[in-house]
Coordinates of C-alpha atoms and ligand atoms in Angstrom, one line a residue:
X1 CA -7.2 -13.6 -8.4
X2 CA -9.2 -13.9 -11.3
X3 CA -9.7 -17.8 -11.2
X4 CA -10.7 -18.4 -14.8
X5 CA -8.0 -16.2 -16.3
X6 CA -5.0 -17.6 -14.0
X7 CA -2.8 -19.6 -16.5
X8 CA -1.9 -22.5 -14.3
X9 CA -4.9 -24.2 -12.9
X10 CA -5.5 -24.8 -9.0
X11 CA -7.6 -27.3 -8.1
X12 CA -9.4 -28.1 -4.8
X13 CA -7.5 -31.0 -3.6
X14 CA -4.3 -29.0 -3.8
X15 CA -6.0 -25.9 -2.6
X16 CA -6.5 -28.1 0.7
X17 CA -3.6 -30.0 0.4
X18 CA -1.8 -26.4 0.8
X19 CA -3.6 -25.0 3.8
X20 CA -2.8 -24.9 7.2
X21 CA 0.5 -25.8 8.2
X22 CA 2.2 -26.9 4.8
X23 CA 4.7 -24.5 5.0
X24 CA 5.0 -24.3 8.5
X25 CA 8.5 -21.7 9.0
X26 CA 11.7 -22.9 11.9
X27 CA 12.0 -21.4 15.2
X28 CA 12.7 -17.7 14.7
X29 CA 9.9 -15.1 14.6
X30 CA 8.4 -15.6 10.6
X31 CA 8.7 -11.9 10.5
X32 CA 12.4 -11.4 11.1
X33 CA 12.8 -13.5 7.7
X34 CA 15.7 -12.2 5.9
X35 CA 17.0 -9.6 8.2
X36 CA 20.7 -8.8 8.0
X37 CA 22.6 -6.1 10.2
X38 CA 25.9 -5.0 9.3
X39 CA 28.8 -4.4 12.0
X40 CA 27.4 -0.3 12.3
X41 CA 24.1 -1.5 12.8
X42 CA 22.3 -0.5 9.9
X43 CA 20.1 -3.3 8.3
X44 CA 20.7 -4.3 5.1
X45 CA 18.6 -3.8 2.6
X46 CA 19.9 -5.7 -0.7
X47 CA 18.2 -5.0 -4.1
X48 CA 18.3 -8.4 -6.5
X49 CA 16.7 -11.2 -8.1
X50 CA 14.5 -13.3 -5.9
X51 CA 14.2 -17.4 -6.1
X52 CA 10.4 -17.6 -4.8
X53 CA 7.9 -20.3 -5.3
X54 CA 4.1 -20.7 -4.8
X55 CA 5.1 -24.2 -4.2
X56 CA 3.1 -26.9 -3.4
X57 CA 0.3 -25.6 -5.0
X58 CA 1.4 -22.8 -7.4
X59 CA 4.3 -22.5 -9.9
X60 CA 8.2 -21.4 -8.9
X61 CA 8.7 -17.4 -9.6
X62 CA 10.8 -16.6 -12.1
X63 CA 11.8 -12.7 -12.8
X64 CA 11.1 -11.7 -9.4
X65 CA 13.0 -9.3 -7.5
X66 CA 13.2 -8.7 -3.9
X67 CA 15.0 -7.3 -0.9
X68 CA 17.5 -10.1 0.6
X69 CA 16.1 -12.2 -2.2
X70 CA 13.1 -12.7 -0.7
X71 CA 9.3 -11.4 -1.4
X72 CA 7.9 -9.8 -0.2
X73 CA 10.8 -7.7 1.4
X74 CA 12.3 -8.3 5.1
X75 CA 9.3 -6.6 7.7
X76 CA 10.9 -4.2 9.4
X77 CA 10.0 -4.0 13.0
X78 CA 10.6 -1.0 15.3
X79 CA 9.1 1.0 18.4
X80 CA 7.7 4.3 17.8
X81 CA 10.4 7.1 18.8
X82 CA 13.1 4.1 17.3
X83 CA 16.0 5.5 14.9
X84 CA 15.6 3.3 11.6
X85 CA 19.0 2.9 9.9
X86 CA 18.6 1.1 6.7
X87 CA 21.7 0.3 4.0
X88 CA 20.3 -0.2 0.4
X89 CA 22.6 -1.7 -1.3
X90 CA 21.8 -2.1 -5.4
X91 CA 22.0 -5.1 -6.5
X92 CA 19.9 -4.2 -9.7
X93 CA 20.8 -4.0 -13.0
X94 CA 19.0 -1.0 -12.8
X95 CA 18.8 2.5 -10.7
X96 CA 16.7 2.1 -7.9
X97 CA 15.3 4.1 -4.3
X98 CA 13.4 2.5 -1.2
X99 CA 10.1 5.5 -0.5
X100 CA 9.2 5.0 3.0
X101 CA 5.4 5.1 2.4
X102 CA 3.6 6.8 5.4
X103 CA 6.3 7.9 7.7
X104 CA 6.8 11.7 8.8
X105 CA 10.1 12.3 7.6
X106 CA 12.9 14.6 6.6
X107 CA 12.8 15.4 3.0
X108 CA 16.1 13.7 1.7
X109 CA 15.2 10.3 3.4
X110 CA 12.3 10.4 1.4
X111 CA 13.3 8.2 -1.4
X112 CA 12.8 9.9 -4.4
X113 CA 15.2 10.3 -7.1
X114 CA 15.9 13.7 -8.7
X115 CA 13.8 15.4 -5.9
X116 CA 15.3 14.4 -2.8
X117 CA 18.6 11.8 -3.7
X118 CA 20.3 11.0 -6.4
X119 CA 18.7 7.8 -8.0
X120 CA 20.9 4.8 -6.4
X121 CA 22.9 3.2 -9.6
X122 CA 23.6 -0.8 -9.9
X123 CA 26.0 -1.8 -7.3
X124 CA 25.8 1.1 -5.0
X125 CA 24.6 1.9 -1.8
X126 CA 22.7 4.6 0.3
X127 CA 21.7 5.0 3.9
X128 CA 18.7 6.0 5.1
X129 CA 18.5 7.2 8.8
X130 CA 15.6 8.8 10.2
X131 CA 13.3 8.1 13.7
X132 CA 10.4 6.9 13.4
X133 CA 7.4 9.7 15.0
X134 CA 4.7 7.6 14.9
X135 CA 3.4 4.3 15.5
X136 CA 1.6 2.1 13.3
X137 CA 1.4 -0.1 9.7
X138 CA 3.7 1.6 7.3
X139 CA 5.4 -0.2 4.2
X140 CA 8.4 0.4 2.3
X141 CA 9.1 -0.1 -1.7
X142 CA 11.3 1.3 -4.7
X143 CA 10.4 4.5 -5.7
X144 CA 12.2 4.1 -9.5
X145 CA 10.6 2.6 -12.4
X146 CA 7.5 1.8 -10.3
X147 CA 5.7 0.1 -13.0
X148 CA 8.3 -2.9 -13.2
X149 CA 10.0 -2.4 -9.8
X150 CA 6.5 -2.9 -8.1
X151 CA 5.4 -5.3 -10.3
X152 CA 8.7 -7.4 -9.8
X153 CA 8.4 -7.1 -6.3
X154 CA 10.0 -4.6 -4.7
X155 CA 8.1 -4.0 -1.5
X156 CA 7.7 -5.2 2.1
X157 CA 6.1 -4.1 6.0
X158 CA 7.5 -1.7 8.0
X159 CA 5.6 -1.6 11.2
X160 CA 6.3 0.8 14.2
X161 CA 4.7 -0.5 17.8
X162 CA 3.0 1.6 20.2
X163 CA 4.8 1.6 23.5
X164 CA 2.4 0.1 25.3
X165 CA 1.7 -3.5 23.5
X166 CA -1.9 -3.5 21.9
X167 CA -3.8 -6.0 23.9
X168 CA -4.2 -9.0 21.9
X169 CA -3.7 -12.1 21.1
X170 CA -1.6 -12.4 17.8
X171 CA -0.3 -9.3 15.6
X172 CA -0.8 -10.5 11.9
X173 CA 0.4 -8.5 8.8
X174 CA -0.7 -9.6 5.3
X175 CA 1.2 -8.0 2.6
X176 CA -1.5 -8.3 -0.4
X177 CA -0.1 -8.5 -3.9
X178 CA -0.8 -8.9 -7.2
X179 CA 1.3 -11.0 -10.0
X180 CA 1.1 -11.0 -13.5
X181 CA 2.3 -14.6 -14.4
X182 CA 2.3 -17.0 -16.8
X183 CA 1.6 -20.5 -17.1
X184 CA 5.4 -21.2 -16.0
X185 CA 5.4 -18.9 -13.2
X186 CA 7.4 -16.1 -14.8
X187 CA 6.5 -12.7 -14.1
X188 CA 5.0 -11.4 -17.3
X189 CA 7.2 -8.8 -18.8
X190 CA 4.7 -6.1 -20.1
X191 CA 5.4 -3.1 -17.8
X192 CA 4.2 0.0 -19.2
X193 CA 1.7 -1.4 -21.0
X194 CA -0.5 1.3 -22.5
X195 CA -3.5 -0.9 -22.0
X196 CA -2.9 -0.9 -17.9
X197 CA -1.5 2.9 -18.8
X198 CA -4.8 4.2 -19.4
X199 CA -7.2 1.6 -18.0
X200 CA -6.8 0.8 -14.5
X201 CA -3.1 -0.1 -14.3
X202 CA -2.0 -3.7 -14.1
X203 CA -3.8 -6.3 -12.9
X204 CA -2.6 -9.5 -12.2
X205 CA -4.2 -13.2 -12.2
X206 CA -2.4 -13.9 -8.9
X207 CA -2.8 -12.5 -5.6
X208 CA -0.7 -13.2 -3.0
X209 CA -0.9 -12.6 0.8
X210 CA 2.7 -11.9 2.5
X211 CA 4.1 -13.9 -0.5
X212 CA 1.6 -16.7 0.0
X213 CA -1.4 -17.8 -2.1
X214 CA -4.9 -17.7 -0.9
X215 CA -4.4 -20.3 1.9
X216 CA -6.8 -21.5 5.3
X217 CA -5.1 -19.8 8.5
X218 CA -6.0 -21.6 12.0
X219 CA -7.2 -19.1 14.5
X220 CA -8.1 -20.2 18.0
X221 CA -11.2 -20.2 19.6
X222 CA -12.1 -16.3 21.4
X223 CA -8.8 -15.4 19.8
X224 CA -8.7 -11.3 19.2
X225 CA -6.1 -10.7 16.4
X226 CA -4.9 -7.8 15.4
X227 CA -4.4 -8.2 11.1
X228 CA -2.5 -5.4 9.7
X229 CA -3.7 -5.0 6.0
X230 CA -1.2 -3.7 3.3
X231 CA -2.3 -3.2 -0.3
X232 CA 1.4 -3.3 -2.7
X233 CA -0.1 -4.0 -5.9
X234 CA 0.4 -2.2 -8.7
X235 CA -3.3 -1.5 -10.0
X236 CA -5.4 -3.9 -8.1
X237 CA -7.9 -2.4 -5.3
X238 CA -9.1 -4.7 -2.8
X239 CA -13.1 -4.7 -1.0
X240 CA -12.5 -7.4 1.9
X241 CA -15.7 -9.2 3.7
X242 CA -15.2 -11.0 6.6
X243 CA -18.0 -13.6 6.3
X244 CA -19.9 -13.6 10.1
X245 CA -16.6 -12.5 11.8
X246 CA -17.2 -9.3 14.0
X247 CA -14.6 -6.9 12.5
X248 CA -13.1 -3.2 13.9
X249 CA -11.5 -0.8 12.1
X250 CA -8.3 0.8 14.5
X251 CA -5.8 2.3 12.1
X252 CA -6.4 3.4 8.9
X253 CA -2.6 4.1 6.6
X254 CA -1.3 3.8 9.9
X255 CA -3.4 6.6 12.0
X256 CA -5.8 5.3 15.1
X257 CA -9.6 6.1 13.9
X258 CA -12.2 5.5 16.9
X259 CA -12.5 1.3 16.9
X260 CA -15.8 1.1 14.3
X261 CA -17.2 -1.5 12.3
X262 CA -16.1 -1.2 8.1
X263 CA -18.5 1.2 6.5
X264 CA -21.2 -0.8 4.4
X265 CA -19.5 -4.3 6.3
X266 CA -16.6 -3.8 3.4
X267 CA -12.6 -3.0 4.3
X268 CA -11.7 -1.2 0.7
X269 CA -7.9 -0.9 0.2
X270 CA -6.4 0.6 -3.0
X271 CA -2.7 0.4 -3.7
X272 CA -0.7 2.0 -0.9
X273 CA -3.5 2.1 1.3
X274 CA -3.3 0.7 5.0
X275 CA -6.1 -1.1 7.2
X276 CA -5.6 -2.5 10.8
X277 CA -8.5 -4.5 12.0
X278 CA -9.2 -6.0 15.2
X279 CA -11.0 -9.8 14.5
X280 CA -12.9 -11.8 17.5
X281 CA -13.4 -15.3 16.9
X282 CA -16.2 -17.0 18.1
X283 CA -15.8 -19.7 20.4
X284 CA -16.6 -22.3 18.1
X285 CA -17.5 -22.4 13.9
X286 CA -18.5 -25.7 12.4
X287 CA -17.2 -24.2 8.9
X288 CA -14.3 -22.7 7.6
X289 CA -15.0 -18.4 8.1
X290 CA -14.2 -16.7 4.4
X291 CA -12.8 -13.6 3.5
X292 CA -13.8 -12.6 0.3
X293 CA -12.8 -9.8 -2.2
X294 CA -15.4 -8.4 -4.2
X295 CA -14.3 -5.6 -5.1
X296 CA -14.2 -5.7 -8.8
X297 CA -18.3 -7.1 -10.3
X298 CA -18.2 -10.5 -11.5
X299 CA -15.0 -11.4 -10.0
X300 CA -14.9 -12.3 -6.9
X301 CA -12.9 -14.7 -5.3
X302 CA -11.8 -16.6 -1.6
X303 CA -9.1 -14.4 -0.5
X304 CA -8.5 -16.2 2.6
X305 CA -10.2 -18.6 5.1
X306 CA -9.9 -18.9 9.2
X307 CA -10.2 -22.3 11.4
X308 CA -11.4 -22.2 14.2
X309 CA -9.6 -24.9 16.4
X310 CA -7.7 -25.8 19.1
X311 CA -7.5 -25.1 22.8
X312 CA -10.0 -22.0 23.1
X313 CA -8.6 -18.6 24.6
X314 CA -12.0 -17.3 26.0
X315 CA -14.6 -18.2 25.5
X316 CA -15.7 -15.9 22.8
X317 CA -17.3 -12.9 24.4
X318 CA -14.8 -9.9 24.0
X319 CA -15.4 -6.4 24.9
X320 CA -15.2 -3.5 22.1
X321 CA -11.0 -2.9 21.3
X322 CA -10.0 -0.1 22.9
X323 CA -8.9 2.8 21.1
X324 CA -4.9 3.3 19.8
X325 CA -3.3 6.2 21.1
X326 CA -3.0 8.8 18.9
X327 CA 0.4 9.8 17.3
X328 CA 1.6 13.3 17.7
X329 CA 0.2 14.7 13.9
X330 CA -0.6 18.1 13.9
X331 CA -4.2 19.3 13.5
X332 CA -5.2 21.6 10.3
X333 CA -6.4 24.7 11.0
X334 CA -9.6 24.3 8.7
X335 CA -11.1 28.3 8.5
X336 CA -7.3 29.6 8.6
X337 CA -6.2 27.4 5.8
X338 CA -4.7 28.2 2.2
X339 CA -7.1 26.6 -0.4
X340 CA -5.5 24.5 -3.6
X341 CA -7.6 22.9 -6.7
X342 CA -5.8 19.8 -8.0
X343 CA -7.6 18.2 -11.0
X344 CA -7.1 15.3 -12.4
X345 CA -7.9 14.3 -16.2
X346 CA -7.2 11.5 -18.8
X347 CA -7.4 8.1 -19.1
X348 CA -9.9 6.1 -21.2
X349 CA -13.0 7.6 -21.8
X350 CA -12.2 10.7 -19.6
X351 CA -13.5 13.2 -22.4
X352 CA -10.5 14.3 -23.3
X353 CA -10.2 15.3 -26.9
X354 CA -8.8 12.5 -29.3
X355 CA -6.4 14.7 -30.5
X356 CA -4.7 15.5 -27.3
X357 CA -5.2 12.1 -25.8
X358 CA -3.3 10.2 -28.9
X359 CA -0.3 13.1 -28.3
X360 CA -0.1 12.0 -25.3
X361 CA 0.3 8.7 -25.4
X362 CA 2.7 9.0 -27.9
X363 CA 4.7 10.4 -25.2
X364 CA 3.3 6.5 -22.8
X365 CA 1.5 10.1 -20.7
X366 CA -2.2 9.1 -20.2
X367 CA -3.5 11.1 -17.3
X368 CA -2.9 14.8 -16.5
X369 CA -2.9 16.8 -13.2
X370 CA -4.0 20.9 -13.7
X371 CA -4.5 20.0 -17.2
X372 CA -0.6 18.7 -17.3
X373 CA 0.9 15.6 -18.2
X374 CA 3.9 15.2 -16.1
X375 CA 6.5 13.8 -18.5
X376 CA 9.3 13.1 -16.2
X377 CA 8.8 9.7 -14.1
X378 CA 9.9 12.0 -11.0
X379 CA 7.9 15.4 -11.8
X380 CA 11.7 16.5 -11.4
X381 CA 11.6 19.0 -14.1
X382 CA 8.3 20.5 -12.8
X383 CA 7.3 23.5 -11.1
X384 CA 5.3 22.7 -7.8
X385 CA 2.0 22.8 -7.8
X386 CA 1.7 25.2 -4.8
X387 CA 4.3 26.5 -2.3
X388 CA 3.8 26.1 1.4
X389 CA 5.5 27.3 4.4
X390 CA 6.4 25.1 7.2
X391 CA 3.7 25.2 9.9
X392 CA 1.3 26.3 7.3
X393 CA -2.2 24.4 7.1
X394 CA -3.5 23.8 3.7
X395 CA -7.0 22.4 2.1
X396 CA -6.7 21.0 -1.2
X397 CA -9.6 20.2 -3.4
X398 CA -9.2 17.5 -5.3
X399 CA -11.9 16.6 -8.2
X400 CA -11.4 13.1 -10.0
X401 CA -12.4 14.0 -13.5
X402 CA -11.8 10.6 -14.6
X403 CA -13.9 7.6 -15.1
X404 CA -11.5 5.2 -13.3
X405 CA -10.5 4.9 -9.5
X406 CA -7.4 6.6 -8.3
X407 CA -5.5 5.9 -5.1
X408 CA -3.7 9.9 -4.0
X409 CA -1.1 9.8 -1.8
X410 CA 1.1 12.8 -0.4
X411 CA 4.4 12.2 0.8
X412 CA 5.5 12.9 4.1
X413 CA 2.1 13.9 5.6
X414 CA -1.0 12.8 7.1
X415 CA -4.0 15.0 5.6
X416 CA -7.6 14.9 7.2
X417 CA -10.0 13.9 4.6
X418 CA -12.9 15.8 5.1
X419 CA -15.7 15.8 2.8
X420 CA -16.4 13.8 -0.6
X421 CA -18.8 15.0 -2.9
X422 CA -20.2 17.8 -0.5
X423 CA -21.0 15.2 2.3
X424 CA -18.8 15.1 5.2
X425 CA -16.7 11.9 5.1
X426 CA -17.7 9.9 8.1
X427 CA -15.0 10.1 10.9
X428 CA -12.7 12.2 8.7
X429 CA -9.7 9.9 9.3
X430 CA -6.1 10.7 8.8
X431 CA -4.5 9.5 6.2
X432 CA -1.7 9.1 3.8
X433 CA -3.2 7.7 1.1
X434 CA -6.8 8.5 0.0
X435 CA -8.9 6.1 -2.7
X436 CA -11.0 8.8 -5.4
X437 CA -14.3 7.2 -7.1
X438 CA -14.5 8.1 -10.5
X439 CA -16.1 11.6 -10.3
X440 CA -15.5 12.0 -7.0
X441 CA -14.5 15.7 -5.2
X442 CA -12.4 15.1 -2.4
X443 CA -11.6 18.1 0.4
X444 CA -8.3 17.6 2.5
X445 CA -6.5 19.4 5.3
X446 CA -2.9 18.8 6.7
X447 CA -0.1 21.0 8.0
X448 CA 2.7 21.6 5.9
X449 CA 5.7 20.2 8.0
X450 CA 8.9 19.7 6.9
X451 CA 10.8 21.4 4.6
X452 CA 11.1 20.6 0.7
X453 CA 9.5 18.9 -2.2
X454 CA 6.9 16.1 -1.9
X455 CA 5.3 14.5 -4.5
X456 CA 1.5 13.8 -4.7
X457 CA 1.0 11.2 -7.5
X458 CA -1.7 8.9 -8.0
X459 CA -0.5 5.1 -6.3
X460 CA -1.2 2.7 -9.3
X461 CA 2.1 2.7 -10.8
X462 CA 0.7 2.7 -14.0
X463 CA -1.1 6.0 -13.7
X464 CA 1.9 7.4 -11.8
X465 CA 4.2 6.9 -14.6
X466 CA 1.9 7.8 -17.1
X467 CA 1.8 11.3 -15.9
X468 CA -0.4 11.1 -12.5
X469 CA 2.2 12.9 -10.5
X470 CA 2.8 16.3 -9.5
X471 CA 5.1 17.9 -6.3
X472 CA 4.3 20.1 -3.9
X473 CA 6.9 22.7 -2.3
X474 CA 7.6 23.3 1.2
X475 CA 9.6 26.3 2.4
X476 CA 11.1 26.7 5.3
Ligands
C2O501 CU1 4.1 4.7 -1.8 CU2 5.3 8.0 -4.0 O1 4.7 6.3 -3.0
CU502 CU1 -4.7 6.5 -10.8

């Protein structure tokens, strides 16, 4: 967070007095927190206010919302090839959805109201049932009235397990979020504002890691940990160092990339984006080991900090980690693939005409994608952008003619990204979720799978609501 704009001061002594252990959870596994199964074993999945507190250091919550009254969300665990069955039940004064972010799905489990279900009204319920193809770090979060629904708090983990346990010593997942709160720890009630509309969506003065603040973890010595890294905020991009620490890369949005150190030392995640990293420690550190953010100039901060104590596991030295195996995505056809252009415009300073910028925003629209606004939240009353047919493979083009940073993700695919700015993008991972520079050209691939319309928006909620969303078409 931005330490000299965050309303209710932190100083040292209770940054220390809240490290390591201070809120130590009971017996069962921290991650099945706030699970509940019904007789017909589906989990529920209950939309509602959340009592949450930052507590002993920070301020108690107030306006949050959360899944099971808790933030972030319930992680959901499963093994790859698993059925998930999932009850949402609205608790909500509001419509809501639950998007599974990541996961290869049918279309009408996809979560998105008007295109593939009806939007789920206060106090009723929908089941989601799908299996799960592949594994890896997925998350889950509303899909309605992003802007507030995010912002509130409406996200958590879902993470599918290889068969074959990864070898290592601890599996960690940090959520990272971002509040906007003031000095009494209420979320700050400015959704849609058009500042964050057309800027780079909001961005909070309190980041949180799996509902935590920036806290000092013990790690043992020689310990290999696998951290799964989940960006939910609304706006804010993270750039992660990892001080001295020797770091791998092994998933990116979920998909195994050859185990490599971060390009330029740096793990970048922008909302929706996935990273799993495989950490050594060394078998001894006389200081605390940092991670830092430093993404955005001038404002960097301590995300997170490691000691290294206790009874040592090795004694440091740990061969490279091997490589995940891969999940069963289907490879683009490149030369034989149907080409798209998707352009994206607006925002501050993006050389749109006055004229046509100040229409829009009449209309909260900021951005535009093919020279469109799209007006609905949901794209529902849009014509796709293209047409595919199942089994099809497809290249899209897409040029950021913006001056700000957009995170694109497609639904229900994994696209190869292949080159950026005319250079071939190194390793060309698979992903779900792909961060644009400003200016940037971005070439993907991917194979049009399942039948029916995906959207293809831009992940800061902000930007998606304020017209940064399109749809693409399927047909069978
Ligand atoms: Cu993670 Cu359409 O969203
Ligand atoms: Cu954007």
């Amino acid at each position: 967070m931005f330490e000299h704009d965050r309303p209710w001061r932190l100083s040292r002594r209770a940054f220390l007095a809240g490290s390591a252990g201070a809120l130590g959870l009971a017996a069962l596994p921290a991650w099945s927190r706030g699970l509940v199964t019904t007789d017909d074993g589906f989990v529920r999945l209950r939309t509602g206010p959340a009592a949450w507190s930052l507590k002993p250091v920070g301020p108690d919550v107030s306006g949050a919302w959360g899944y099971n009254g808790i933030v972030p969300g319930p992680t959901l665990r499963y093994r790859q090839g698993e059925q998930l069955r999932i009850l949402l039940d609205n608790g909500l004064a509001q419509s809501t959805s639950v998007h599974w972010h990541g996961i290869r799905l049918p279309n009408a489990m996809d979560g998105v109201p008007h295109v593939t279900q009806p939007p789920v009204e206060p106090g009723e319920t929908f089941e989601y049932v799908f299996d799960l193809p592949d594994a890896g770090t997925y998350w889950y979060h509303s899909h309605l009235n992003g802007p507030e629904q995010l912002a509130r708090g409406l996200v958590g983990a879902l993470i599918v397990e290889e068969p074959e346990a990864y070898p290592v010593d601890r599996d960690i997942a940090w959520l990272l979020d971002d509040w906007r709160l003031d000095r009494e720890g209420q979320v700050v009630e400015n959704f849609h504002d058009m500042h964050d509309v057309t800027h780079a969506g909001r961005i909070g003065n309190t980041v949180t890691i799996s509902g935590r603040l920036p806290h000092t973890m013990d790690v043992r010595p020689g310990e290999r940990v696998r951290l799964r890294l989940m960006n939910a905020a609304n706006g804010r991009i993270f750039g992660l160092t990892f001080d001295d620490l020797p770091v791998h890369v092994i998933a990116l949005d979920g998909q195994p990339v050859v185990p490599r150190e971060p390009e330029g030392g740096r793990v970048v995640i922008g909302p929706g984006m996935r990273a799993d990293l495989v950490i050594d420690y060394p078998a001894e550190a006389d200081r605390p080991l940092v991670v830092r953010d430093d993404f955005y100039q001038g404002r960097e901060y301590q995300l997170m900090a490691f000691s290294v104590t206790g009874e040592p596991v090795r004694d440091g030295a740990s061969e490279m980690p091997p490589e995940l195996p891969a999940n069963p995505v289907p490879e683009p056809d490149v030369d034989g693939a149907e080409t798209h252009e998707v352009v994206f415009g607006g925002g501050m300073m993006g050389g749109m005409g006055r004229e046509q910028m100040m229409a829009m925003m009449r209309e909260g629209m900021a951005w535009t994608v093919n020279g469109e606004p799209v007006a609905s939240p949901n794209g529902h009353d849009h014509e796709p952008l293209f047409t595919l047919t199942r089994g099809q493979s497809c290249r899209i083009i897409f040029r950021n003619n913006t001056r700000w940073h957009h995170p694109i993700h497609l639904h229900g695919h994994h696209f190869r990204v292949l080159t950026r700015n005319g250079e071939k993008e190194p390793h060309q991972p698979l992903r779900d979720t792909m961060l644009m520079d400003p200016q940037d050209t971005v070439e993907v691939a991917f194979v049009a799978e399942e039948p029916g319309d995906w959207m293809l928006h831009c992940h800061v909620a902000e930007h998606q609501a304020g017209g940064m969303m399109g749809m693409f078409r399927v047909r069978d």
